């Protein structure tokens, strides 16, 4: 793979207050691509889903660490890697099915479906007891006359 | 207050405001539940005009209200849906279940 043009990373605790922090951080990093408001909203939504999963599912009875790495490539692609060291997922294909949830009535089982429909690529790697890594990729449109 | 309710004669309007993520949804769900239990509405309109962000946590909030209204023999409508929230709700197919206006 080609080298990223820019890169940043944050690590935070699996507290729900950090959902907004992660969204804002990703939006801020993405701003250098001069995205449209719709593109920023898509990125924030997908990040919110990935990070919320770490907070809700990865660490069900404790507070753990979540990392988010943001990378920018020359073809205007943004890559966001959200990683936890929590319980992991037994069957990733099943977890990605619409409506599949192991959560309570406050979950709808649509998180992965939303990530998939808002991003160009979603990769999930997970091992039970070890943790989960979700890689989101989104190409941001080049605007005519925009950017420097 | 994340939810502001107005109405009479079992016709309720609830204006939801702020970020409807996992962090905010618990309070919203609780406030909405209390208003529904107090008013026992036969019609509930959820006004999303003041929502600044919504993710899948909002889907559960709306589906819960939909089920509660069903139990009460009432109808749920969702209105003033911001662009971002609308995209989330449509991606999840909520528009096929609940009427949007
Ligand atoms: N980081 C994670 N660690 C452990 N399990 C996970 C993780 N992410 C997802 N899962 C599992 O995959 C399932 C599906 O995730 P998805 O985000 O699609 O739905 P949900 O989180 O259950 O509900 P929603 O996102 O609609 O609130 C979860 O219920 C959980 O079992
Ligand atoms: Mg989820």
PDB file of C-alpha atoms and ligand atoms in Angstrom:
ATOM      1  CA  UNK A   1       0.000   0.000   0.000  1.00  0.00           C
ATOM      2  CA  UNK A   2       1.136   3.550  -0.688  1.00  0.00           C
ATOM      3  CA  UNK A   3       2.430   5.712   2.138  1.00  0.00           C
ATOM      4  CA  UNK A   4      -0.077   8.023   3.822  1.00  0.00           C
ATOM      5  CA  UNK A   5       0.198  11.757   3.211  1.00  0.00           C
ATOM      6  CA  UNK A   6      -0.808  12.472   6.768  1.00  0.00           C
ATOM      7  CA  UNK A   7      -1.556  10.479   9.874  1.00  0.00           C
ATOM      8  CA  UNK A   8      -2.887  11.024  13.406  1.00  0.00           C
ATOM      9  CA  UNK A   9      -3.967   8.813  16.280  1.00  0.00           C
ATOM     10  CA  UNK A  10      -5.815   9.101  19.570  1.00  0.00           C
ATOM     11  CA  UNK A  11      -6.377   6.665  22.434  1.00  0.00           C
ATOM     12  CA  UNK A  12      -9.275   7.130  24.830  1.00  0.00           C
ATOM     13  CA  UNK A  13     -11.254   5.270  27.475  1.00  0.00           C
ATOM     14  CA  UNK A  14     -14.478   3.448  26.586  1.00  0.00           C
ATOM     15  CA  UNK A  15     -16.667   6.124  28.172  1.00  0.00           C
ATOM     16  CA  UNK A  16     -19.764   7.238  26.289  1.00  0.00           C
ATOM     17  CA  UNK A  17     -18.709  10.898  26.563  1.00  0.00           C
ATOM     18  CA  UNK A  18     -15.899  10.018  24.124  1.00  0.00           C
ATOM     19  CA  UNK A  19     -18.340   9.188  21.306  1.00  0.00           C
ATOM     20  CA  UNK A  20     -18.694  12.891  20.528  1.00  0.00           C
ATOM     21  CA  UNK A  21     -14.956  13.385  20.993  1.00  0.00           C
ATOM     22  CA  UNK A  22     -14.154  10.681  18.426  1.00  0.00           C
ATOM     23  CA  UNK A  23     -16.651  12.097  15.897  1.00  0.00           C
ATOM     24  CA  UNK A  24     -15.291  15.615  16.264  1.00  0.00           C
ATOM     25  CA  UNK A  25     -11.675  14.413  16.026  1.00  0.00           C
ATOM     26  CA  UNK A  26     -12.350  12.470  12.821  1.00  0.00           C
ATOM     27  CA  UNK A  27     -14.258  15.407  11.314  1.00  0.00           C
ATOM     28  CA  UNK A  28     -11.422  17.768  12.223  1.00  0.00           C
ATOM     29  CA  UNK A  29      -8.781  15.522  10.616  1.00  0.00           C
ATOM     30  CA  UNK A  30     -10.962  15.050   7.519  1.00  0.00           C
ATOM     31  CA  UNK A  31     -11.321  18.838   7.132  1.00  0.00           C
ATOM     32  CA  UNK A  32      -7.947  19.028   5.316  1.00  0.00           C
ATOM     33  CA  UNK A  33      -9.592  17.134   2.414  1.00  0.00           C
ATOM     34  CA  UNK A  34     -12.126  19.959   2.018  1.00  0.00           C
ATOM     35  CA  UNK A  35     -15.071  17.550   2.218  1.00  0.00           C
ATOM     36  CA  UNK A  36     -18.687  18.554   1.677  1.00  0.00           C
ATOM     37  CA  UNK A  37     -20.983  18.751   4.712  1.00  0.00           C
ATOM     38  CA  UNK A  38     -22.606  15.481   3.602  1.00  0.00           C
ATOM     39  CA  UNK A  39     -19.216  13.771   3.425  1.00  0.00           C
ATOM     40  CA  UNK A  40     -18.270  15.007   6.908  1.00  0.00           C
ATOM     41  CA  UNK A  41     -21.602  13.761   8.262  1.00  0.00           C
ATOM     42  CA  UNK A  42     -21.079  10.338   6.671  1.00  0.00           C
ATOM     43  CA  UNK A  43     -17.641  10.084   8.283  1.00  0.00           C
ATOM     44  CA  UNK A  44     -18.948  11.194  11.698  1.00  0.00           C
ATOM     45  CA  UNK A  45     -21.804   8.698  11.518  1.00  0.00           C
ATOM     46  CA  UNK A  46     -19.581   5.720  10.647  1.00  0.00           C
ATOM     47  CA  UNK A  47     -17.044   6.670  13.353  1.00  0.00           C
ATOM     48  CA  UNK A  48     -19.859   6.967  15.878  1.00  0.00           C
ATOM     49  CA  UNK A  49     -21.029   3.428  15.062  1.00  0.00           C
ATOM     50  CA  UNK A  50     -17.556   1.897  15.281  1.00  0.00           C
ATOM     51  CA  UNK A  51     -16.617   3.681  18.515  1.00  0.00           C
ATOM     52  CA  UNK A  52     -19.997   3.052  20.178  1.00  0.00           C
ATOM     53  CA  UNK A  53     -19.558  -0.666  19.495  1.00  0.00           C
ATOM     54  CA  UNK A  54     -16.284  -0.615  21.447  1.00  0.00           C
ATOM     55  CA  UNK A  55     -17.948   1.212  24.326  1.00  0.00           C
ATOM     56  CA  UNK A  56     -21.105  -0.946  24.425  1.00  0.00           C
ATOM     57  CA  UNK A  57     -19.949  -4.395  23.319  1.00  0.00           C
ATOM     58  CA  UNK A  58     -16.163  -4.711  23.629  1.00  0.00           C
ATOM     59  CA  UNK A  59     -16.030  -3.808  27.310  1.00  0.00           C
ATOM     60  CA  UNK A  60     -19.444  -4.813  28.706  1.00  0.00           C
ATOM     61  CA  UNK A  61     -18.538  -4.652  32.416  1.00  0.00           C
ATOM     62  CA  UNK A  62     -15.403  -2.564  32.513  1.00  0.00           C
ATOM     63  CA  UNK A  63     -13.694   0.494  31.100  1.00  0.00           C
ATOM     64  CA  UNK A  64     -11.057  -0.289  28.503  1.00  0.00           C
ATOM     65  CA  UNK A  65      -8.975   1.466  25.892  1.00  0.00           C
ATOM     66  CA  UNK A  66     -10.097   2.386  22.396  1.00  0.00           C
ATOM     67  CA  UNK A  67      -7.744   3.668  19.732  1.00  0.00           C
ATOM     68  CA  UNK A  68      -8.574   5.543  16.560  1.00  0.00           C
ATOM     69  CA  UNK A  69      -5.969   6.012  13.844  1.00  0.00           C
ATOM     70  CA  UNK A  70      -6.674   8.379  10.964  1.00  0.00           C
ATOM     71  CA  UNK A  71      -4.706   8.252   7.730  1.00  0.00           C
ATOM     72  CA  UNK A  72      -4.934  10.277   4.583  1.00  0.00           C
ATOM     73  CA  UNK A  73      -3.800   8.970   1.210  1.00  0.00           C
ATOM     74  CA  UNK A  74      -2.829  10.811  -1.991  1.00  0.00           C
ATOM     75  CA  UNK A  75      -5.981   9.768  -3.842  1.00  0.00           C
ATOM     76  CA  UNK A  76      -8.110  11.720  -1.337  1.00  0.00           C
ATOM     77  CA  UNK A  77      -8.971   8.576   0.604  1.00  0.00           C
ATOM     78  CA  UNK A  78      -9.444   8.727   4.345  1.00  0.00           C
ATOM     79  CA  UNK A  79      -8.817   5.573   6.360  1.00  0.00           C
ATOM     80  CA  UNK A  80     -10.022   5.287   9.952  1.00  0.00           C
ATOM     81  CA  UNK A  81      -8.987   2.341  12.102  1.00  0.00           C
ATOM     82  CA  UNK A  82     -10.950   1.865  15.343  1.00  0.00           C
ATOM     83  CA  UNK A  83      -9.479  -0.746  17.650  1.00  0.00           C
ATOM     84  CA  UNK A  84     -10.332  -2.244  21.017  1.00  0.00           C
ATOM     85  CA  UNK A  85      -8.814  -4.953  23.202  1.00  0.00           C
ATOM     86  CA  UNK A  86     -12.146  -6.250  24.466  1.00  0.00           C
ATOM     87  CA  UNK A  87     -14.220  -9.424  24.228  1.00  0.00           C
ATOM     88  CA  UNK A  88     -14.020  -9.770  20.435  1.00  0.00           C
ATOM     89  CA  UNK A  89     -16.568 -11.232  18.005  1.00  0.00           C
ATOM     90  CA  UNK A  90     -17.059 -14.977  17.549  1.00  0.00           C
ATOM     91  CA  UNK A  91     -18.650 -14.829  14.084  1.00  0.00           C
ATOM     92  CA  UNK A  92     -17.980 -11.591  12.207  1.00  0.00           C
ATOM     93  CA  UNK A  93     -20.153 -12.471   9.180  1.00  0.00           C
ATOM     94  CA  UNK A  94     -23.138 -13.007  11.484  1.00  0.00           C
ATOM     95  CA  UNK A  95     -22.402  -9.809  13.462  1.00  0.00           C
ATOM     96  CA  UNK A  96     -22.469  -7.801  10.201  1.00  0.00           C
ATOM     97  CA  UNK A  97     -25.966  -8.992   9.298  1.00  0.00           C
ATOM     98  CA  UNK A  98     -28.666  -6.300   9.528  1.00  0.00           C
ATOM     99  CA  UNK A  99     -30.686  -6.535  12.775  1.00  0.00           C
ATOM    100  CA  UNK A 100     -28.207  -8.920  14.394  1.00  0.00           C
ATOM    101  CA  UNK A 101     -27.499  -7.736  17.924  1.00  0.00           C
ATOM    102  CA  UNK A 102     -26.338  -9.173  21.223  1.00  0.00           C
ATOM    103  CA  UNK A 103     -27.277  -5.884  22.896  1.00  0.00           C
ATOM    104  CA  UNK A 104     -30.337  -4.842  24.881  1.00  0.00           C
ATOM    105  CA  UNK A 105     -33.432  -2.966  23.665  1.00  0.00           C
ATOM    106  CA  UNK A 106     -31.392   0.215  23.245  1.00  0.00           C
ATOM    107  CA  UNK A 107     -29.554  -1.445  20.296  1.00  0.00           C
ATOM    108  CA  UNK A 108     -31.048  -2.117  16.883  1.00  0.00           C
ATOM    109  CA  UNK A 109     -28.371  -4.243  15.207  1.00  0.00           C
ATOM    110  CA  UNK A 110     -27.921  -1.718  12.402  1.00  0.00           C
ATOM    111  CA  UNK A 111     -24.455  -0.318  13.227  1.00  0.00           C
ATOM    112  CA  UNK A 112     -22.453  -2.336  10.678  1.00  0.00           C
ATOM    113  CA  UNK A 113     -25.155  -1.834   8.038  1.00  0.00           C
ATOM    114  CA  UNK A 114     -24.881   1.941   8.520  1.00  0.00           C
ATOM    115  CA  UNK A 115     -21.058   1.840   8.378  1.00  0.00           C
ATOM    116  CA  UNK A 116     -21.287  -0.143   5.127  1.00  0.00           C
ATOM    117  CA  UNK A 117     -23.783   2.180   3.498  1.00  0.00           C
ATOM    118  CA  UNK A 118     -21.910   5.364   4.534  1.00  0.00           C
ATOM    119  CA  UNK A 119     -18.351   4.218   3.691  1.00  0.00           C
ATOM    120  CA  UNK A 120     -16.660   2.852   0.566  1.00  0.00           C
ATOM    121  CA  UNK A 121     -15.079   0.015   2.517  1.00  0.00           C
ATOM    122  CA  UNK A 122     -15.530  -1.619   5.939  1.00  0.00           C
ATOM    123  CA  UNK A 123     -13.155  -4.330   7.168  1.00  0.00           C
ATOM    124  CA  UNK A 124     -13.597  -6.139  10.469  1.00  0.00           C
ATOM    125  CA  UNK A 125     -10.953  -8.279  12.127  1.00  0.00           C
ATOM    126  CA  UNK A 126     -11.731  -9.841  15.450  1.00  0.00           C
ATOM    127  CA  UNK A 127     -10.633 -12.614  17.782  1.00  0.00           C
ATOM    128  CA  UNK A 128     -12.653 -13.701  20.838  1.00  0.00           C
ATOM    129  CA  UNK A 129     -10.938 -12.558  24.024  1.00  0.00           C
ATOM    130  CA  UNK A 130      -8.412 -10.440  22.106  1.00  0.00           C
ATOM    131  CA  UNK A 131     -10.356  -7.566  20.588  1.00  0.00           C
ATOM    132  CA  UNK A 132     -11.702  -6.075  17.393  1.00  0.00           C
ATOM    133  CA  UNK A 133     -10.321  -3.831  14.656  1.00  0.00           C
ATOM    134  CA  UNK A 134     -12.684  -2.018  12.282  1.00  0.00           C
ATOM    135  CA  UNK A 135     -11.176  -0.291   9.237  1.00  0.00           C
ATOM    136  CA  UNK A 136     -13.316   2.317   7.494  1.00  0.00           C
ATOM    137  CA  UNK A 137     -12.337   3.773   4.133  1.00  0.00           C
ATOM    138  CA  UNK A 138     -13.931   6.704   2.386  1.00  0.00           C
ATOM    139  CA  UNK A 139     -12.879   8.509  -0.778  1.00  0.00           C
ATOM    140  CA  UNK A 140     -13.620  12.214  -0.527  1.00  0.00           C
ATOM    141  CA  UNK A 141     -14.553  14.006  -3.751  1.00  0.00           C
ATOM    142  CA  UNK A 142     -12.069  16.461  -5.238  1.00  0.00           C
ATOM    143  CA  UNK A 143     -13.784  19.790  -5.576  1.00  0.00           C
ATOM    144  CA  UNK A 144     -13.216  21.824  -8.693  1.00  0.00           C
ATOM    145  CA  UNK A 145     -11.382  24.995  -7.781  1.00  0.00           C
ATOM    146  CA  UNK A 146     -11.187  23.925  -4.140  1.00  0.00           C
ATOM    147  CA  UNK A 147      -8.223  23.060  -1.929  1.00  0.00           C
ATOM    148  CA  UNK A 148      -4.623  24.214  -2.167  1.00  0.00           C
TER     149      UNK A 148
ATOM    150  CA  UNK B   1     -34.220  18.649  28.732  1.00  0.00           C
ATOM    151  CA  UNK B   2     -33.605  16.496  25.673  1.00  0.00           C
ATOM    152  CA  UNK B   3     -37.322  16.037  25.023  1.00  0.00           C
ATOM    153  CA  UNK B   4     -39.965  18.773  25.239  1.00  0.00           C
ATOM    154  CA  UNK B   5     -43.564  17.575  25.068  1.00  0.00           C
ATOM    155  CA  UNK B   6     -46.720  19.492  24.310  1.00  0.00           C
ATOM    156  CA  UNK B   7     -50.263  18.361  23.603  1.00  0.00           C
ATOM    157  CA  UNK B   8     -53.669  17.537  24.959  1.00  0.00           C
ATOM    158  CA  UNK B   9     -56.455  14.992  24.428  1.00  0.00           C
ATOM    159  CA  UNK B  10     -53.941  12.205  23.917  1.00  0.00           C
ATOM    160  CA  UNK B  11     -52.329  13.937  20.959  1.00  0.00           C
ATOM    161  CA  UNK B  12     -48.677  14.450  21.844  1.00  0.00           C
ATOM    162  CA  UNK B  13     -45.850  16.292  20.148  1.00  0.00           C
ATOM    163  CA  UNK B  14     -42.298  15.649  21.358  1.00  0.00           C
ATOM    164  CA  UNK B  15     -39.414  17.838  20.248  1.00  0.00           C
ATOM    165  CA  UNK B  16     -36.129  15.937  20.585  1.00  0.00           C
ATOM    166  CA  UNK B  17     -32.953  17.991  20.781  1.00  0.00           C
ATOM    167  CA  UNK B  18     -29.207  17.492  20.821  1.00  0.00           C
ATOM    168  CA  UNK B  19     -27.046  14.540  19.864  1.00  0.00           C
ATOM    169  CA  UNK B  20     -28.963  11.268  19.691  1.00  0.00           C
ATOM    170  CA  UNK B  21     -26.029   8.887  20.163  1.00  0.00           C
ATOM    171  CA  UNK B  22     -25.538   6.136  22.756  1.00  0.00           C
ATOM    172  CA  UNK B  23     -24.384   8.806  25.231  1.00  0.00           C
ATOM    173  CA  UNK B  24     -27.539  10.890  24.820  1.00  0.00           C
ATOM    174  CA  UNK B  25     -30.151   8.281  23.921  1.00  0.00           C
ATOM    175  CA  UNK B  26     -30.636   6.889  27.426  1.00  0.00           C
ATOM    176  CA  UNK B  27     -31.959  10.205  28.728  1.00  0.00           C
ATOM    177  CA  UNK B  28     -34.079  10.763  25.622  1.00  0.00           C
ATOM    178  CA  UNK B  29     -35.607   7.297  25.870  1.00  0.00           C
ATOM    179  CA  UNK B  30     -36.369   7.797  29.569  1.00  0.00           C
ATOM    180  CA  UNK B  31     -37.984  11.210  29.092  1.00  0.00           C
ATOM    181  CA  UNK B  32     -40.018   9.987  26.141  1.00  0.00           C
ATOM    182  CA  UNK B  33     -41.149   6.883  28.014  1.00  0.00           C
ATOM    183  CA  UNK B  34     -42.335   9.010  30.960  1.00  0.00           C
ATOM    184  CA  UNK B  35     -44.266  11.355  28.671  1.00  0.00           C
ATOM    185  CA  UNK B  36     -45.905   8.445  26.841  1.00  0.00           C
ATOM    186  CA  UNK B  37     -46.880   6.772  30.102  1.00  0.00           C
ATOM    187  CA  UNK B  38     -48.366  10.007  31.439  1.00  0.00           C
ATOM    188  CA  UNK B  39     -50.284  11.014  28.302  1.00  0.00           C
ATOM    189  CA  UNK B  40     -51.141   7.574  26.843  1.00  0.00           C
ATOM    190  CA  UNK B  41     -51.266   9.217  23.404  1.00  0.00           C
ATOM    191  CA  UNK B  42     -53.205   7.882  20.457  1.00  0.00           C
ATOM    192  CA  UNK B  43     -51.029  10.057  18.266  1.00  0.00           C
ATOM    193  CA  UNK B  44     -47.381  10.930  18.843  1.00  0.00           C
ATOM    194  CA  UNK B  45     -45.371  13.200  16.580  1.00  0.00           C
ATOM    195  CA  UNK B  46     -41.620  13.078  17.116  1.00  0.00           C
ATOM    196  CA  UNK B  47     -40.123  16.364  15.965  1.00  0.00           C
ATOM    197  CA  UNK B  48     -36.413  15.907  15.144  1.00  0.00           C
ATOM    198  CA  UNK B  49     -35.879  19.525  14.107  1.00  0.00           C
ATOM    199  CA  UNK B  50     -33.470  20.220  16.988  1.00  0.00           C
ATOM    200  CA  UNK B  51     -31.400  17.054  16.535  1.00  0.00           C
ATOM    201  CA  UNK B  52     -27.781  17.897  15.678  1.00  0.00           C
ATOM    202  CA  UNK B  53     -26.603  14.304  15.184  1.00  0.00           C
ATOM    203  CA  UNK B  54     -28.146  10.840  15.165  1.00  0.00           C
ATOM    204  CA  UNK B  55     -26.699   7.332  14.880  1.00  0.00           C
ATOM    205  CA  UNK B  56     -28.174   3.837  15.317  1.00  0.00           C
ATOM    206  CA  UNK B  57     -29.003   4.695  18.939  1.00  0.00           C
ATOM    207  CA  UNK B  58     -31.749   6.943  17.522  1.00  0.00           C
ATOM    208  CA  UNK B  59     -33.199   4.043  15.549  1.00  0.00           C
ATOM    209  CA  UNK B  60     -33.814   2.166  18.807  1.00  0.00           C
ATOM    210  CA  UNK B  61     -35.434   5.276  20.332  1.00  0.00           C
ATOM    211  CA  UNK B  62     -37.855   5.595  17.401  1.00  0.00           C
ATOM    212  CA  UNK B  63     -38.620   1.866  17.207  1.00  0.00           C
ATOM    213  CA  UNK B  64     -39.309   1.800  20.939  1.00  0.00           C
ATOM    214  CA  UNK B  65     -41.769   4.703  20.599  1.00  0.00           C
ATOM    215  CA  UNK B  66     -43.316   2.934  17.598  1.00  0.00           C
ATOM    216  CA  UNK B  67     -43.896  -0.231  19.637  1.00  0.00           C
ATOM    217  CA  UNK B  68     -45.305   1.699  22.618  1.00  0.00           C
ATOM    218  CA  UNK B  69     -47.753   3.563  20.383  1.00  0.00           C
ATOM    219  CA  UNK B  70     -48.733   0.239  18.811  1.00  0.00           C
ATOM    220  CA  UNK B  71     -49.521  -1.134  22.278  1.00  0.00           C
ATOM    221  CA  UNK B  72     -51.675   1.928  22.930  1.00  0.00           C
ATOM    222  CA  UNK B  73     -53.448   1.564  19.587  1.00  0.00           C
ATOM    223  CA  UNK B  74     -51.956   4.863  18.511  1.00  0.00           C
ATOM    224  CA  UNK B  75     -49.930   6.180  15.624  1.00  0.00           C
ATOM    225  CA  UNK B  76     -46.354   7.482  15.463  1.00  0.00           C
ATOM    226  CA  UNK B  77     -45.176  10.140  13.045  1.00  0.00           C
ATOM    227  CA  UNK B  78     -41.678  11.572  12.678  1.00  0.00           C
ATOM    228  CA  UNK B  79     -41.229  15.079  11.294  1.00  0.00           C
ATOM    229  CA  UNK B  80     -38.651  17.829  10.669  1.00  0.00           C
ATOM    230  CA  UNK B  81     -35.963  15.229  10.028  1.00  0.00           C
ATOM    231  CA  UNK B  82     -32.508  16.757   9.449  1.00  0.00           C
ATOM    232  CA  UNK B  83     -30.529  15.485   6.446  1.00  0.00           C
ATOM    233  CA  UNK B  84     -28.011  13.426   8.453  1.00  0.00           C
ATOM    234  CA  UNK B  85     -30.625  11.761  10.678  1.00  0.00           C
ATOM    235  CA  UNK B  86     -32.801  11.018   7.643  1.00  0.00           C
ATOM    236  CA  UNK B  87     -29.958   9.229   5.913  1.00  0.00           C
ATOM    237  CA  UNK B  88     -29.403   7.034   8.983  1.00  0.00           C
ATOM    238  CA  UNK B  89     -33.099   6.213   9.323  1.00  0.00           C
ATOM    239  CA  UNK B  90     -33.461   5.385   5.628  1.00  0.00           C
ATOM    240  CA  UNK B  91     -30.320   3.209   5.630  1.00  0.00           C
ATOM    241  CA  UNK B  92     -31.951   1.198   8.411  1.00  0.00           C
ATOM    242  CA  UNK B  93     -35.310   1.027   6.633  1.00  0.00           C
ATOM    243  CA  UNK B  94     -37.160   2.848   9.437  1.00  0.00           C
ATOM    244  CA  UNK B  95     -39.031   4.868   6.777  1.00  0.00           C
ATOM    245  CA  UNK B  96     -40.774   1.648   5.711  1.00  0.00           C
ATOM    246  CA  UNK B  97     -42.239   1.214   9.198  1.00  0.00           C
ATOM    247  CA  UNK B  98     -42.888   4.709  10.513  1.00  0.00           C
ATOM    248  CA  UNK B  99     -44.447   7.565   8.575  1.00  0.00           C
ATOM    249  CA  UNK B 100     -42.098  10.481   7.888  1.00  0.00           C
ATOM    250  CA  UNK B 101     -43.390  13.932   7.121  1.00  0.00           C
TER     251      UNK B 101
HETATM  252  N1  LIG C   1     -16.108  -3.866  19.058  1.00  0.00           N
HETATM  253  C1  LIG C   1     -16.908  -4.927  19.279  1.00  0.00           C
HETATM  254  N2  LIG C   1     -16.584  -5.830  20.253  1.00  0.00           N
HETATM  255  C2  LIG C   1     -17.381  -6.908  20.499  1.00  0.00           C
HETATM  256  N3  LIG C   1     -18.521  -7.169  19.824  1.00  0.00           N
HETATM  257  C3  LIG C   1     -18.886  -6.322  18.843  1.00  0.00           C
HETATM  258  C4  LIG C   1     -18.118  -5.157  18.518  1.00  0.00           C
HETATM  259  N4  LIG C   1     -18.732  -4.517  17.505  1.00  0.00           N
HETATM  260  C5  LIG C   1     -19.830  -5.220  17.207  1.00  0.00           C
HETATM  261  N5  LIG C   1     -19.936  -6.316  17.996  1.00  0.00           N
HETATM  262  C6  LIG C   1     -20.998  -7.355  17.908  1.00  0.00           C
HETATM  263  O1  LIG C   1     -21.646  -7.223  16.659  1.00  0.00           O
HETATM  264  C7  LIG C   1     -23.033  -7.004  16.851  1.00  0.00           C
HETATM  265  C8  LIG C   1     -23.582  -6.121  15.746  1.00  0.00           C
HETATM  266  O2  LIG C   1     -23.048  -4.801  15.806  1.00  0.00           O
HETATM  267  P1  LIG C   1     -23.893  -3.593  15.198  1.00  0.00           P
HETATM  268  O3  LIG C   1     -23.162  -2.332  15.472  1.00  0.00           O
HETATM  269  O4  LIG C   1     -24.243  -3.899  13.780  1.00  0.00           O
HETATM  270  O5  LIG C   1     -25.268  -3.646  16.020  1.00  0.00           O
HETATM  271  P2  LIG C   1     -25.498  -3.259  17.561  1.00  0.00           P
HETATM  272  O6  LIG C   1     -24.342  -2.499  18.088  1.00  0.00           O
HETATM  273  O7  LIG C   1     -25.890  -4.480  18.286  1.00  0.00           O
HETATM  274  O8  LIG C   1     -26.769  -2.270  17.469  1.00  0.00           O
HETATM  275  P3  LIG C   1     -26.740  -0.740  16.956  1.00  0.00           P
HETATM  276  O9  LIG C   1     -25.392  -0.481  16.362  1.00  0.00           O
HETATM  277  O10 LIG C   1     -27.825  -0.671  15.927  1.00  0.00           O
HETATM  278  O11 LIG C   1     -27.002   0.081  18.146  1.00  0.00           O
HETATM  279  C9  LIG C   1     -23.170  -6.443  18.250  1.00  0.00           C
HETATM  280  O12 LIG C   1     -24.444  -6.657  18.825  1.00  0.00           O
HETATM  281  C10 LIG C   1     -22.062  -7.206  18.990  1.00  0.00           C
HETATM  282  O13 LIG C   1     -22.490  -8.509  19.322  1.00  0.00           O
HETATM  283 MG1  LIG C   2     -23.515  -0.900  17.064  1.00  0.00          MG
END
